CSV table of C-alpha atoms in Angstrom, one decimal:
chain,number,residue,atom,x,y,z
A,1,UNK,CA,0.0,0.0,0.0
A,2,UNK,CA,1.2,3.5,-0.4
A,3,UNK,CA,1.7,6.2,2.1
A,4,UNK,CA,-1.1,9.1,1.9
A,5,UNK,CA,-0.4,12.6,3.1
A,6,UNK,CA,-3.6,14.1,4.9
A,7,UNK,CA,-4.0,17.9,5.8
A,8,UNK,CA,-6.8,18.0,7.9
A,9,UNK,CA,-7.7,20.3,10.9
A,10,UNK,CA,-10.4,22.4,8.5
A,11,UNK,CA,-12.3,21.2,11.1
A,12,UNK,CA,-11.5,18.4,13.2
A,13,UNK,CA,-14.9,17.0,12.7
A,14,UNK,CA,-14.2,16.5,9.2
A,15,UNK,CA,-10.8,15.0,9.3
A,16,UNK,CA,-12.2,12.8,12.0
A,17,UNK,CA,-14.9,11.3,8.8
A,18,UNK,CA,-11.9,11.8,6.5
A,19,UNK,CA,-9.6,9.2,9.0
A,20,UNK,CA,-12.4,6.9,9.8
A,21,UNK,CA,-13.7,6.2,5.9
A,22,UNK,CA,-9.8,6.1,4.6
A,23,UNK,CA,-9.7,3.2,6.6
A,24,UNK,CA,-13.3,1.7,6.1
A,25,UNK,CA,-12.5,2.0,2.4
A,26,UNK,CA,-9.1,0.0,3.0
A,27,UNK,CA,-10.7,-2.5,4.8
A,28,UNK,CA,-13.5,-3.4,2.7
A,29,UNK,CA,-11.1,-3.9,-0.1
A,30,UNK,CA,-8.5,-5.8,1.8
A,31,UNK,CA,-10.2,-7.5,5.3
A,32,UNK,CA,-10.7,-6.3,8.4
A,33,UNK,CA,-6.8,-6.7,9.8
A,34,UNK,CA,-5.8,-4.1,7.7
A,35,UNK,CA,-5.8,0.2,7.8
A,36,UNK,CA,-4.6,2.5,5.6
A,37,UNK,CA,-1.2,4.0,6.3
A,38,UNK,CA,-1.9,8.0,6.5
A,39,UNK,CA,0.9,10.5,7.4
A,40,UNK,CA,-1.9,13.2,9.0
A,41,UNK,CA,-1.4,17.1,9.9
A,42,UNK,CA,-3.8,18.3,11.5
A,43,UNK,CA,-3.7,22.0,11.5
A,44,UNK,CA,-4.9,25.0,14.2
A,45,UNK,CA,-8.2,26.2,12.3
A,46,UNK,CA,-8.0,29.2,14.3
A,47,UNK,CA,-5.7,31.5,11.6
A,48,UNK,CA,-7.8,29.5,8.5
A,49,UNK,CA,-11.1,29.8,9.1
A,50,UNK,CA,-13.9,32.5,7.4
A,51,UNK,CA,-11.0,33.8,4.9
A,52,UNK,CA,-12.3,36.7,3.3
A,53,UNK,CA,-8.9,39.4,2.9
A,54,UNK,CA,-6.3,38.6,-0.1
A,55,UNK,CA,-3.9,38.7,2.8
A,56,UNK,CA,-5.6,35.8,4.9
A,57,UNK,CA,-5.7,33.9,1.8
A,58,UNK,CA,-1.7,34.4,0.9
A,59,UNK,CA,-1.1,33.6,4.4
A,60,UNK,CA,-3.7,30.4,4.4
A,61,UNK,CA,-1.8,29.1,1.3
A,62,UNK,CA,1.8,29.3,2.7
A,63,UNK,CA,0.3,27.1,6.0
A,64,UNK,CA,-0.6,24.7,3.5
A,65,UNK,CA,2.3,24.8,1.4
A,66,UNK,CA,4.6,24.5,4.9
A,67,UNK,CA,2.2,21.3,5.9
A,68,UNK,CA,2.6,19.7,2.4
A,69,UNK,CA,6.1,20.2,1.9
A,70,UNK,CA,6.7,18.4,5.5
A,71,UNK,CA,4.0,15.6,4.4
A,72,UNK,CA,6.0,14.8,1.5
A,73,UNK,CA,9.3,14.8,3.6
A,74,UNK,CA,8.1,12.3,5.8
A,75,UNK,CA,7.7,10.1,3.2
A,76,UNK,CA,3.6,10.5,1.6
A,77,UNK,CA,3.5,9.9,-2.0
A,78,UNK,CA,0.3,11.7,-2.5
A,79,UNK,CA,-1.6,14.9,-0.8
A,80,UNK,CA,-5.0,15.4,0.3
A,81,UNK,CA,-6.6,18.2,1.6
A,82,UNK,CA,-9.1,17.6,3.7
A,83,UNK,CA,-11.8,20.1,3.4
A,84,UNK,CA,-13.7,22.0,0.3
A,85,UNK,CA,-13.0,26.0,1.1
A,86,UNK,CA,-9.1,25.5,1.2
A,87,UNK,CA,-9.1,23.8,-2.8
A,88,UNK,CA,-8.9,28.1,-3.6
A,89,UNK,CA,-5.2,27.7,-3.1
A,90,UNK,CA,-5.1,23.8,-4.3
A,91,UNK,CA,-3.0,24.3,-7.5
A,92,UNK,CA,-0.3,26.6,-5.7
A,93,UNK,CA,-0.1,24.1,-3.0
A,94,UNK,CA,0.3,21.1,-5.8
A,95,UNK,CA,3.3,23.2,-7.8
A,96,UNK,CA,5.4,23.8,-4.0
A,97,UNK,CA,5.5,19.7,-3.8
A,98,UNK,CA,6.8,16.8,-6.3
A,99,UNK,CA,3.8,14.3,-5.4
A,100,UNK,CA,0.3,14.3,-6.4
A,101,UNK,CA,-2.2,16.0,-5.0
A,102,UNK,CA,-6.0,14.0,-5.3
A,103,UNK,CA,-7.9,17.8,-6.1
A,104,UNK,CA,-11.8,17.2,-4.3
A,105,UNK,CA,-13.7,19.2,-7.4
A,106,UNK,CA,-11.8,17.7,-10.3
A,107,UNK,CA,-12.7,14.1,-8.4
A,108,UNK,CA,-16.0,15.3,-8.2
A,109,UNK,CA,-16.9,16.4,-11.5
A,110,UNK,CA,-15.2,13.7,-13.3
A,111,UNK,CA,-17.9,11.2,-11.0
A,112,UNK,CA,-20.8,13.4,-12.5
A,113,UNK,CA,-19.0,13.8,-16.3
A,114,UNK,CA,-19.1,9.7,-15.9
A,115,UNK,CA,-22.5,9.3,-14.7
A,116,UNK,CA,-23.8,11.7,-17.1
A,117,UNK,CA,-24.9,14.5,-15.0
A,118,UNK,CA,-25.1,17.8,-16.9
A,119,UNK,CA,-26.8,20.2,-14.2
A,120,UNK,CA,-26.1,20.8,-11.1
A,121,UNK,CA,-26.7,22.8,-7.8
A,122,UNK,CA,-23.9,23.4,-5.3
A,123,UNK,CA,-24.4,23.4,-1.2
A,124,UNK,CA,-21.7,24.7,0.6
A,125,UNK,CA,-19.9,26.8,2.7
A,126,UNK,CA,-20.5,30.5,1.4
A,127,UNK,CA,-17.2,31.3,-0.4
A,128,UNK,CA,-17.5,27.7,-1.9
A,129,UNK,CA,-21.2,28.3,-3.3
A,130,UNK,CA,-20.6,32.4,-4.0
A,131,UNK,CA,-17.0,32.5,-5.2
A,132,UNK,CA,-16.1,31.6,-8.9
A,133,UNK,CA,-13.0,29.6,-7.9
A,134,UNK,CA,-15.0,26.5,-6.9
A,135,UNK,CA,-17.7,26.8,-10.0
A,136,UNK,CA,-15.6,27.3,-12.7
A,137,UNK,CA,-13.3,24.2,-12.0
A,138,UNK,CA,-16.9,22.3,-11.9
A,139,UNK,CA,-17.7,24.1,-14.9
A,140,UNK,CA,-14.5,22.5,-16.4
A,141,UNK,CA,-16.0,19.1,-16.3
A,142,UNK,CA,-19.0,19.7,-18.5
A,143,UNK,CA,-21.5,21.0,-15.5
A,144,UNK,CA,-23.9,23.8,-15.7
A,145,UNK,CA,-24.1,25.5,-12.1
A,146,UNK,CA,-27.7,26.4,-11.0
A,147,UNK,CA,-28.0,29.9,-9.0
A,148,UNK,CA,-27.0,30.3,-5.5
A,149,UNK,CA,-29.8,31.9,-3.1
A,150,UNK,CA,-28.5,34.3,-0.7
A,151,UNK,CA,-30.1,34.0,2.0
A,152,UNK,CA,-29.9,30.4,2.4
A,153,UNK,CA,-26.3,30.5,1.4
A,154,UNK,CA,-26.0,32.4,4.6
A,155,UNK,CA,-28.0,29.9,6.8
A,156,UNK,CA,-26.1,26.9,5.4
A,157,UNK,CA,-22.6,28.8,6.1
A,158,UNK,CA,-24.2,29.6,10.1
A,159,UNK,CA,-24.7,26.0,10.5
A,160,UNK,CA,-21.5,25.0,9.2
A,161,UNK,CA,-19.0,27.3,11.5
A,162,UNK,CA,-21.2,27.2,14.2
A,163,UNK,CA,-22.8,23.9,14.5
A,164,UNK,CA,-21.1,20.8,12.4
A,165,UNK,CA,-17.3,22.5,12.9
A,166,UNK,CA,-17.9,22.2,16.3
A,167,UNK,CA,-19.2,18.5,15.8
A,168,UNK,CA,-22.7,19.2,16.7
A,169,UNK,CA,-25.6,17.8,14.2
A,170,UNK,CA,-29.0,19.2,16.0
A,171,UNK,CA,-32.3,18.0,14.4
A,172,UNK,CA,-33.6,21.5,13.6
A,173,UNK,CA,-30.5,22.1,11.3
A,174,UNK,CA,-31.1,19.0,9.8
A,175,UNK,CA,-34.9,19.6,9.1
A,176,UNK,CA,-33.9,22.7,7.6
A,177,UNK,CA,-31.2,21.2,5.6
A,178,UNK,CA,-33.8,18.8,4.3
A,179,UNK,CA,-36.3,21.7,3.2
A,180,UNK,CA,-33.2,23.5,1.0
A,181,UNK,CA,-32.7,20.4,-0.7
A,182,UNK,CA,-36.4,20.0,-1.2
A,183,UNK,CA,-36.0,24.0,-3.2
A,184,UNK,CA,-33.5,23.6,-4.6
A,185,UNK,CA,-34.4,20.0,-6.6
A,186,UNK,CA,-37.1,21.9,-8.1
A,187,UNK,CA,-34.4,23.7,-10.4
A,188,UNK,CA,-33.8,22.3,-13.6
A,189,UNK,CA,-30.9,20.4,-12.7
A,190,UNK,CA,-30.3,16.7,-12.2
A,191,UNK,CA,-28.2,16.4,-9.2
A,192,UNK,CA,-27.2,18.3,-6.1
A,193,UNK,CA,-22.7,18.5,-5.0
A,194,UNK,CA,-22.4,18.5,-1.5
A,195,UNK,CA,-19.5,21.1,-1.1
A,196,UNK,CA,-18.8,20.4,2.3
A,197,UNK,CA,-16.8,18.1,4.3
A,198,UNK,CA,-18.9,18.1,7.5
A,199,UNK,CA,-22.7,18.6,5.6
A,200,UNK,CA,-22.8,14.8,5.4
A,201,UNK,CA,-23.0,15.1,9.1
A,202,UNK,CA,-26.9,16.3,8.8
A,203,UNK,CA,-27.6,15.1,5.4
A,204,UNK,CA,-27.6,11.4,3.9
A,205,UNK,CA,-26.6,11.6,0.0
A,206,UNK,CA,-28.5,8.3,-0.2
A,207,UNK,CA,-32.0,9.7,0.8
A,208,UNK,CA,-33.1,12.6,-1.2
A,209,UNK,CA,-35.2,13.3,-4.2
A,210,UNK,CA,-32.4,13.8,-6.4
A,211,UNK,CA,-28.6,12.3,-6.6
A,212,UNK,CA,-26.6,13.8,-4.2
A,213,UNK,CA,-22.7,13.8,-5.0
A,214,UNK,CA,-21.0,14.3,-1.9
A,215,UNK,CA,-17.7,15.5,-2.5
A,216,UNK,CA,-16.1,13.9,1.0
A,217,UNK,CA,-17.2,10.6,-0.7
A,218,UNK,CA,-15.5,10.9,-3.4
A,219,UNK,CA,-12.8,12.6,-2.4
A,220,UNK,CA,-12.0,9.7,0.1
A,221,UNK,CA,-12.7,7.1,-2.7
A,222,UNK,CA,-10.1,8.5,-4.5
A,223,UNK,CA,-8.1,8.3,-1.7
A,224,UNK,CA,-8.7,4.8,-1.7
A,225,UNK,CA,-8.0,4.0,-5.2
A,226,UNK,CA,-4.3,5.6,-4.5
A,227,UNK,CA,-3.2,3.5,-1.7
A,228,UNK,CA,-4.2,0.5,-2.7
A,229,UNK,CA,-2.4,1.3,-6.7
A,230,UNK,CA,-5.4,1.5,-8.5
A,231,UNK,CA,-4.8,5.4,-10.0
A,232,UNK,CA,-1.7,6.6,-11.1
């Protein structure tokens, strides 16, 4: 199996699914004796989190830069990052190292290119379902993005920082998660991307009126693949 490098700490709560499901995904291809061998950084989301400045973002990217250059050193032959928000400074991060790094939204739309998906909504954080970063490299894969609404952009981002970061799932969040996906499947679109590491804490991607592609999922399925050889 090969080493994976894991950045995590964007939150804990999310690292703690990423660890967990590395390892579920390992064993259900290999037995139950085995794990999967994960160098893991877990960083201090205090000076990362609610970016919004050009100089929050320069200094978010060297953090990440510094944690995947010491990944690599201790011996990881690929990088994940393990949360949606800090892909905005993915590809500088990728050209400061000399091993791979699995990218969540290029794993993600080539899933929905495959399965044929052509429209799509995007729930997330609110830089990750505002800011053109995200959509465009969706965009790349063949996916026209439905319109963001405001207001609920705002509500989603609230029970993000405040509630799932913070590993808490309350039922009231998860009702009203429910009733935004109910909305928003009334677009004309034919799927829904789950831009969010922790949002899989409130909603199941297996339960809802349309397909749900949640992006942790994948990500970590791709993760998969790479330890156990099966993607170059």
């Amino acid at each position: 199996m090969r080493k994976i490098g894991l950045i995590g700490g964007m939150s804990w709560a999310s690292t703690e699914l990423y660890y967990r499901h590395l390892n579920k995904g390992v064993q259900k291809r290999l037995g139950t004796a085995c794990s999967a061998p994960i160098l893991l950084e877990s960083l201090n989301y205090c000076d990362l989190s609610r970016l919004t400045t050009p100089e929050q973002w320069a200094h978010a990217k060297e953090v990440l830069i510094a944690s995947a250059q010491r990944l690599e050193t201790a011996g990881a032959t690929a990088l994940m990052i393990a949360a949606n928000s800090m892909h905005k400074v993915a590809d500088e991060v990728a050209a400061a190292i000399s091993i791979p790094l699995i990218h969540i939204v290029d794993e993600t739309g080539e899933k929905m290119k495959t399965d044929g998906i052509k429209a799509a909504a995007v729930i997330g954080t609110r830089n990750v379902m505002t800011e053109a970063w995200f959509r465009q490299r969706l965009v790349r894969h063949g996916l026209t993005l439905a319109p963001y609404d405001a207001s609920r952009a705002d509500e989603i981002d609230r029970i993000i920082y405040e509630e799932l970061m913070q590993g808490k799932a309350n039922e009231a969040s998860r009702r009203t998660m429910k009733t935004f996906i109910t909305d928003i499947a009334k677009q004309d679109i034919q799927a829904i991307v789950l831009a969010c590491t922790e949002l899989v804490m409130l909603v199941d991607p297996d339960a809802n009126v349309l397909p749900i592609y949640d992006t942790t999922r994948i990500h970590v399925a791709a993760g998969v693949d790479w330890i156990l050889g099966d993607s170059q």
